[in-house]
């Protein structure tokens, strides 16, 4: 059973470009979480999704950021018109049911650098 | 608003020592608490998950305790090894559906051979 997959592992963008980060959850998991780790800071929750639904996006900036988890395919975190402050490691996690008894399994992360 | 603090921020010990990492949280209304390990440039590996009704969990040389009423957890590592060197993160799952985790900033551990 493959773990959580994220790609790309490293992404370089110039200011104003778009960044698309992909996350494939573990097989059988229908709950996906995105977290961001800014340099020298802890991980911060961004958004929680189930298939075709955004459940909680309270940690995601209101502008330029969006997330989806379609019926087929990976979850996508999209950042439009990137700025230098978006440079961070973005981690995806998945769990089977979103229950308090679930362990969240994390992917290796995508490290975004904005030039 | 839940806040999670980890002490110390960094720790360097000789191989073989037993050590304790501390985690405190401000809101005791949690469903669970999880300890993770993060290696440089890598993702997170879950070490132990303690449900709010539990007091401790053990896995190999690791033991994590939870005192929900005082808002504290400790991760005990026995007989430390150089391979234990990593950043250790504590995260709490608040009492709301979805189990979004609130993380501490981590303790950077270095075990010297």
Short mmCIF file of C-alpha atoms in Angstrom, two decimals:
data_model
loop_
_atom_site.label_atom_id
_atom_site.label_comp_id
_atom_site.label_asym_id
_atom_site.label_seq_id
_atom_site.Cartn_x
_atom_site.Cartn_y
_atom_site.Cartn_z
CA UNK A 1 0.00 0.00 0.00
CA UNK A 2 1.72 3.11 -1.21
CA UNK A 3 1.83 6.03 1.14
CA UNK A 4 0.60 9.54 0.51
CA UNK A 5 2.14 10.85 -2.69
CA UNK A 6 2.83 14.48 -3.41
CA UNK A 7 4.22 16.05 -6.53
CA UNK A 8 6.20 17.85 -7.43
CA UNK A 9 8.61 17.56 -4.52
CA UNK A 10 10.18 20.89 -5.36
CA UNK A 11 8.59 23.72 -7.29
CA UNK A 12 10.12 27.03 -8.28
CA UNK A 13 7.93 29.86 -9.47
CA UNK A 14 8.45 33.53 -10.22
CA UNK A 15 6.26 36.12 -8.59
CA UNK A 16 2.89 36.32 -10.31
CA UNK A 17 2.90 32.77 -11.67
CA UNK A 18 0.56 29.98 -10.61
CA UNK A 19 1.56 27.00 -8.48
CA UNK A 20 -0.30 23.67 -8.58
CA UNK A 21 0.47 21.12 -5.89
CA UNK A 22 -0.89 17.59 -6.12
CA UNK A 23 -1.66 15.05 -3.45
CA UNK A 24 -2.73 11.44 -3.89
CA UNK A 25 -4.01 10.02 -0.60
CA UNK A 26 -3.36 6.52 0.61
CA UNK A 27 -5.51 3.88 -1.01
CA UNK A 28 -8.89 3.73 0.68
CA UNK A 29 -8.57 7.17 2.27
CA UNK A 30 -11.22 9.69 1.37
CA UNK A 31 -10.17 12.53 3.67
CA UNK A 32 -7.37 14.93 2.74
CA UNK A 33 -5.79 17.73 4.76
CA UNK A 34 -3.37 20.40 3.57
CA UNK A 35 -0.90 22.04 5.94
CA UNK A 36 1.72 24.72 5.35
CA UNK A 37 5.08 24.99 7.09
CA UNK A 38 6.67 28.39 6.78
CA UNK A 39 10.42 28.68 7.43
CA UNK A 40 11.21 28.37 11.14
CA UNK A 41 7.54 27.83 12.00
CA UNK A 42 5.31 24.89 12.82
CA UNK A 43 2.78 23.36 10.50
CA UNK A 44 -0.47 25.27 10.11
CA UNK A 45 -3.74 23.75 8.95
CA UNK A 46 -5.06 25.14 5.68
CA UNK A 47 -7.97 23.07 4.37
CA UNK A 48 -9.78 19.78 4.88
CA UNK A 49 -11.52 18.04 2.00
CA UNK A 50 -13.48 14.92 1.25
CA UNK A 51 -14.17 13.72 -2.25
CA UNK A 52 -15.86 16.57 -4.14
CA UNK A 53 -16.40 18.59 -0.95
CA UNK A 54 -14.51 21.23 0.97
CA UNK A 55 -15.30 20.59 4.63
CA UNK A 56 -13.20 23.23 6.36
CA UNK A 57 -11.11 25.93 4.69
CA UNK A 58 -10.72 28.11 7.74
CA UNK A 59 -6.91 28.06 7.56
CA UNK A 60 -6.61 28.97 3.92
CA UNK A 61 -6.02 32.59 2.81
CA UNK A 62 -9.17 34.01 1.27
CA UNK A 63 -7.44 35.26 -1.86
CA UNK A 64 -5.29 33.46 -4.41
CA UNK A 65 -5.57 30.03 -2.74
CA UNK A 66 -8.01 27.28 -3.69
CA UNK A 67 -8.25 23.55 -3.18
CA UNK A 68 -10.19 20.71 -4.70
CA UNK A 69 -10.50 16.96 -4.34
CA UNK A 70 -12.36 15.64 -7.37
CA UNK A 71 -14.17 12.34 -7.60
CA UNK A 72 -11.32 11.00 -9.69
CA UNK A 73 -7.69 11.99 -9.38
CA UNK A 74 -5.55 13.73 -6.81
CA UNK A 75 -6.33 16.64 -4.56
CA UNK A 76 -4.98 19.92 -5.92
CA UNK A 77 -3.86 22.97 -3.98
CA UNK A 78 -3.68 25.93 -6.32
CA UNK A 79 -1.95 29.21 -5.59
CA UNK A 80 -2.51 31.99 -8.08
CA UNK A 81 -0.19 34.98 -8.55
CA UNK A 82 2.36 33.67 -6.08
CA UNK A 83 4.32 36.06 -3.87
CA UNK A 84 7.58 35.52 -1.99
CA UNK A 85 5.67 34.97 1.25
CA UNK A 86 4.13 31.83 -0.25
CA UNK A 87 7.54 30.13 -0.14
CA UNK A 88 7.04 27.22 2.24
CA UNK A 89 6.70 23.47 2.50
CA UNK A 90 3.17 22.29 1.78
CA UNK A 91 2.19 18.98 3.28
CA UNK A 92 -0.78 16.82 2.49
CA UNK A 93 -2.16 14.22 4.88
CA UNK A 94 -4.88 11.65 4.48
CA UNK A 95 -7.03 9.59 6.79
CA UNK A 96 -9.70 6.97 6.19
CA UNK A 97 -12.72 8.50 7.98
CA UNK A 98 -11.82 11.90 9.43
CA UNK A 99 -12.54 10.51 12.88
CA UNK A 100 -10.76 11.43 16.08
CA UNK A 101 -9.39 7.89 16.22
CA UNK A 102 -7.71 8.29 12.85
CA UNK A 103 -4.01 8.68 12.41
CA UNK A 104 -3.18 11.20 9.71
CA UNK A 105 -0.59 9.94 7.25
CA UNK A 106 1.58 12.63 5.78
CA UNK A 107 3.17 12.91 2.39
CA UNK A 108 6.78 14.04 1.81
CA UNK A 109 5.69 17.59 1.05
CA UNK A 110 6.16 20.02 -1.80
CA UNK A 111 8.72 22.72 -1.24
CA UNK A 112 7.67 25.86 -3.05
CA UNK A 113 10.21 28.57 -3.72
CA UNK A 114 9.02 31.87 -5.14
CA UNK A 115 11.73 33.95 -6.78
CA UNK B 1 -7.84 29.51 20.12
CA UNK B 2 -5.73 26.43 20.72
CA UNK B 3 -1.99 27.02 21.11
CA UNK B 4 0.61 24.29 21.40
CA UNK B 5 4.04 24.90 22.90
CA UNK B 6 6.99 22.57 22.88
CA UNK B 7 9.94 22.74 25.25
CA UNK B 8 12.86 22.65 24.75
CA UNK B 9 13.20 24.08 21.25
CA UNK B 10 16.41 22.13 20.79
CA UNK B 11 18.19 19.39 22.67
CA UNK B 12 21.57 17.75 22.25
CA UNK B 13 22.39 14.60 24.22
CA UNK B 14 25.00 11.84 24.13
CA UNK B 15 23.99 8.46 22.82
CA UNK B 16 22.36 6.19 25.39
CA UNK B 17 20.65 8.88 27.43
CA UNK B 18 16.99 8.76 28.32
CA UNK B 19 15.23 12.00 27.48
CA UNK B 20 11.91 13.77 27.79
CA UNK B 21 10.28 16.15 25.36
CA UNK B 22 7.48 18.36 26.60
CA UNK B 23 4.31 19.61 24.97
CA UNK B 24 1.66 21.87 26.45
CA UNK B 25 -1.66 23.05 25.03
CA UNK B 26 -4.00 25.81 26.15
CA UNK B 27 -7.43 24.25 25.50
CA UNK B 28 -8.10 20.89 27.12
CA UNK B 29 -11.05 20.20 24.79
CA UNK B 30 -9.14 17.83 22.57
CA UNK B 31 -9.96 14.49 21.00
CA UNK B 32 -6.43 13.27 20.73
CA UNK B 33 -2.77 14.17 20.77
CA UNK B 34 -0.22 12.90 18.30
CA UNK B 35 3.57 12.87 18.28
CA UNK B 36 5.36 13.01 14.93
CA UNK B 37 8.92 12.82 13.78
CA UNK B 38 10.19 14.98 10.92
CA UNK B 39 13.55 14.39 9.27
CA UNK B 40 15.22 17.27 7.38
CA UNK B 41 13.58 17.82 4.00
CA UNK B 42 11.17 14.97 4.60
CA UNK B 43 7.55 14.49 5.56
CA UNK B 44 6.13 13.58 8.94
CA UNK B 45 6.06 10.13 10.45
CA UNK B 46 3.44 9.42 13.09
CA UNK B 47 5.00 7.98 16.24
CA UNK B 48 2.18 7.74 18.75
CA UNK B 49 -1.50 8.73 18.90
CA UNK B 50 -3.14 9.13 22.30
CA UNK B 51 -6.91 9.42 22.51
CA UNK B 52 -8.27 11.88 25.07
CA UNK B 53 -9.54 9.01 27.21
CA UNK B 54 -6.09 7.44 27.40
CA UNK B 55 -3.19 8.32 29.68
CA UNK B 56 -0.29 6.94 27.68
CA UNK B 57 0.85 4.99 24.66
CA UNK B 58 4.03 3.00 24.12
CA UNK B 59 5.89 1.90 21.04
CA UNK B 60 9.31 0.34 21.42
CA UNK B 61 11.61 2.82 23.13
CA UNK B 62 8.98 5.57 22.97
CA UNK B 63 6.39 6.34 25.60
CA UNK B 64 3.96 9.25 25.41
CA UNK B 65 1.79 10.40 28.26
CA UNK B 66 -1.20 12.72 28.29
CA UNK B 67 -2.61 14.79 31.14
CA UNK B 68 -5.55 16.48 29.50
CA UNK B 69 -6.69 18.42 32.56
CA UNK B 70 -3.35 20.16 32.91
CA UNK B 71 -2.82 20.49 29.18
CA UNK B 72 0.44 18.55 29.03
CA UNK B 73 2.02 15.67 27.22
CA UNK B 74 5.50 14.21 27.39
CA UNK B 75 7.39 12.02 24.96
CA UNK B 76 9.93 9.80 26.66
CA UNK B 77 12.70 8.29 24.56
CA UNK B 78 14.71 5.55 26.21
CA UNK B 79 18.33 4.73 25.38
CA UNK B 80 18.61 7.36 22.66
CA UNK B 81 20.48 6.57 19.45
CA UNK B 82 21.98 8.80 16.73
CA UNK B 83 19.19 7.63 14.44
CA UNK B 84 16.71 9.35 16.74
CA UNK B 85 18.07 12.72 15.64
CA UNK B 86 15.17 14.60 14.06
CA UNK B 87 12.54 17.23 14.83
CA UNK B 88 9.74 15.98 17.06
CA UNK B 89 6.35 17.58 16.65
CA UNK B 90 3.39 17.48 18.97
CA UNK B 91 -0.09 18.02 17.53
CA UNK B 92 -3.53 18.12 19.14
CA UNK B 93 -6.81 17.25 17.49
CA UNK B 94 -9.53 19.62 18.71
CA UNK B 95 -13.06 18.55 19.56
CA UNK B 96 -14.66 19.21 16.24
CA UNK B 97 -15.35 17.04 13.27
CA UNK B 98 -12.52 16.65 10.88
CA UNK B 99 -9.60 16.25 13.25
CA UNK B 100 -7.58 19.15 11.87
CA UNK B 101 -4.38 19.17 13.83
CA UNK B 102 -2.82 22.08 15.70
CA UNK B 103 0.96 21.72 15.80
CA UNK B 104 3.67 22.92 18.11
CA UNK B 105 6.85 24.38 16.63
CA UNK B 106 8.81 21.25 17.45
CA UNK B 107 11.87 20.14 19.39
CA UNK B 108 15.05 19.61 17.37
CA UNK B 109 16.84 16.60 18.83
CA UNK B 110 20.45 15.71 18.19
CA UNK B 111 21.88 12.51 19.62
CA UNK B 112 25.66 12.45 19.51
CA UNK B 113 27.56 9.21 19.02
#
